[in-house]
C-alpha positions as a Python dict, from the first residue, in 0.01 Angstrom:
ca = {
    (1, 'M'): (0, 0, 0),
    (2, 'K'): (-88, 240, -323),
    (3, 'T'): (-42, 123, -683),
    (4, 'I'): (78, 380, -949),
    (5, 'A'): (-263, 328, -1099),
    (6, 'R'): (-421, 527, -828),
    (7, 'Y'): (-180, 840, -925),
    (8, 'Y'): (-239, 814, -1295),
    (9, 'P'): (-495, 1114, -1292),
    (10, 'V'): (-251, 1360, -1156),
    (11, 'L'): (33, 1207, -1299),
    (12, 'L'): (-52, 1270, -1642),
    (13, 'L'): (-68, 1635, -1593),
    (14, 'A'): (271, 1641, -1470),
    (15, 'A'): (415, 1477, -1762),
    (16, 'T'): (217, 1726, -1968),
    (17, 'L'): (317, 2044, -1777),
    (18, 'L'): (691, 1901, -1828),
    (19, 'S'): (670, 1928, -2145),
    (20, 'G'): (656, 2295, -2175),
    (21, 'C'): (255, 2291, -2215),
    (22, 'A'): (65, 2591, -2074),
    (23, 'V'): (-246, 2500, -1920),
    (24, 'Q'): (-527, 2703, -1835),
    (25, 'V'): (-872, 2565, -1638),
    (26, 'G'): (-1206, 2669, -1756),
    (27, 'K'): (-1482, 2894, -1531),
    (28, 'E'): (-1666, 2490, -1451),
    (29, 'P'): (-1557, 2168, -1572),
    (30, 'G'): (-1624, 2119, -1951),
    (31, 'V'): (-1892, 1871, -2134),
    (32, 'N'): (-1629, 1642, -2263),
    (33, 'P'): (-1412, 1520, -1969),
    (34, 'P'): (-1035, 1480, -2010),
    (35, 'K'): (-898, 1131, -2115),
    (36, 'L'): (-588, 1016, -2074),
    (37, 'M'): (-376, 938, -2393),
    (38, 'P'): (-27, 814, -2453),
    (39, 'D'): (239, 1068, -2493),
    (40, 'P'): (328, 1112, -2870),
    (41, 'K'): (663, 1289, -2707),
    (42, 'D'): (749, 1015, -2453),
    (43, 'S'): (625, 651, -2487),
    (44, 'T'): (649, 591, -2149),
    (45, 'S'): (409, 841, -2034),
    (46, 'Q'): (33, 973, -2062),
    (47, 'I'): (-127, 1305, -2074),
    (48, 'W'): (-453, 1455, -2087),
    (49, 'D'): (-594, 1470, -2406),
    (50, 'H'): (-762, 1818, -2344),
    (51, 'P'): (-676, 1955, -1992),
    (52, 'G'): (-876, 2288, -2073),
    (53, 'A'): (-1150, 2066, -2004),
    (54, 'F'): (-1096, 2102, -1607),
    (55, 'G'): (-1231, 2310, -1424),
    (56, 'P'): (-1101, 2477, -1076),
    (57, 'V'): (-1114, 2254, -776),
    (58, 'P'): (-1390, 2285, -562),
    (59, 'E'): (-1320, 2467, -155),
    (60, 'H'): (-1452, 2089, -54),
    (61, 'L'): (-1189, 1916, -204),
    (62, 'M'): (-852, 2107, -170),
    (63, 'A'): (-733, 1899, 73),
    (64, 'K'): (-803, 1620, -115),
    (65, 'A'): (-604, 1779, -435),
    (66, 'K'): (-322, 1914, -191),
    (67, 'E'): (-263, 1557, -122),
    (68, 'E'): (-288, 1387, -446),
    (69, 'C'): (-50, 1634, -620),
    (70, 'S'): (199, 1651, -379),
    (71, 'S'): (243, 1323, -407),
    (72, 'L'): (427, 1374, -703),
    (73, 'D'): (632, 1628, -520),
    (74, 'T'): (1008, 1522, -552),
    (75, 'D'): (1309, 1727, -368),
    (76, 'K'): (1339, 1982, -562),
    (77, 'V'): (987, 2045, -759),
    (78, 'H'): (638, 2086, -563),
    (79, 'Y'): (314, 2030, -713),
    (80, 'K'): (-34, 2200, -618),
    (81, 'A'): (-346, 2167, -817),
    (82, 'I'): (-525, 2401, -1033),
    (83, 'G'): (-806, 2216, -1186),
    (84, 'Y'): (-1069, 1912, -1123),
    (85, 'H'): (-1291, 1709, -1335),
    (86, 'P'): (-1542, 1488, -1173),
    (87, 'R'): (-1572, 1223, -1481),
    (88, 'A'): (-1188, 1242, -1564),
    (89, 'M'): (-1126, 932, -1775),
    (90, 'D'): (-839, 679, -1764),
    (91, 'D'): (-707, 551, -2128),
    (92, 'K'): (-1011, 307, -2190),
    (93, 'G'): (-1257, 577, -2121),
    (94, 'V'): (-1322, 485, -1799),
    (95, 'P'): (-1407, 754, -1584),
    (96, 'Y'): (-1220, 780, -1242),
    (97, 'P'): (-1448, 716, -916),
    (98, 'D'): (-1330, 1036, -760),
    (99, 'G'): (-1239, 1275, -1081),
    (100, 'G'): (-888, 1349, -1165),
    (101, 'Y'): (-666, 1679, -1075),
    (102, 'L'): (-441, 1889, -1262),
    (103, 'C'): (-142, 1954, -1104),
    (104, 'V'): (144, 2196, -1191),
    (105, 'R'): (486, 2297, -1061),
    (106, 'K'): (446, 2568, -765),
}
């Protein structure tokens, strides 16, 4: 059984994008990795502190990125990965073992 904590790296991005923030990724992951933080607009959600630190999704991780982001899909909204950071961190500053993905609506 999957836990919701497993999806924090992608869930937070979705919250950022749903709030109307435009997000662009860099040509490579930033030196300072993105970290989850409480969403100031919604106390039940988290967002990435600087989503611009994500770089493009490497080709060898595209299938995993698609799987992770599609886990957010609903009947009306579908997501795709546009960014990846190998050292994306949870809200305590601990890096996710497999990095984190930046997901946007298709």
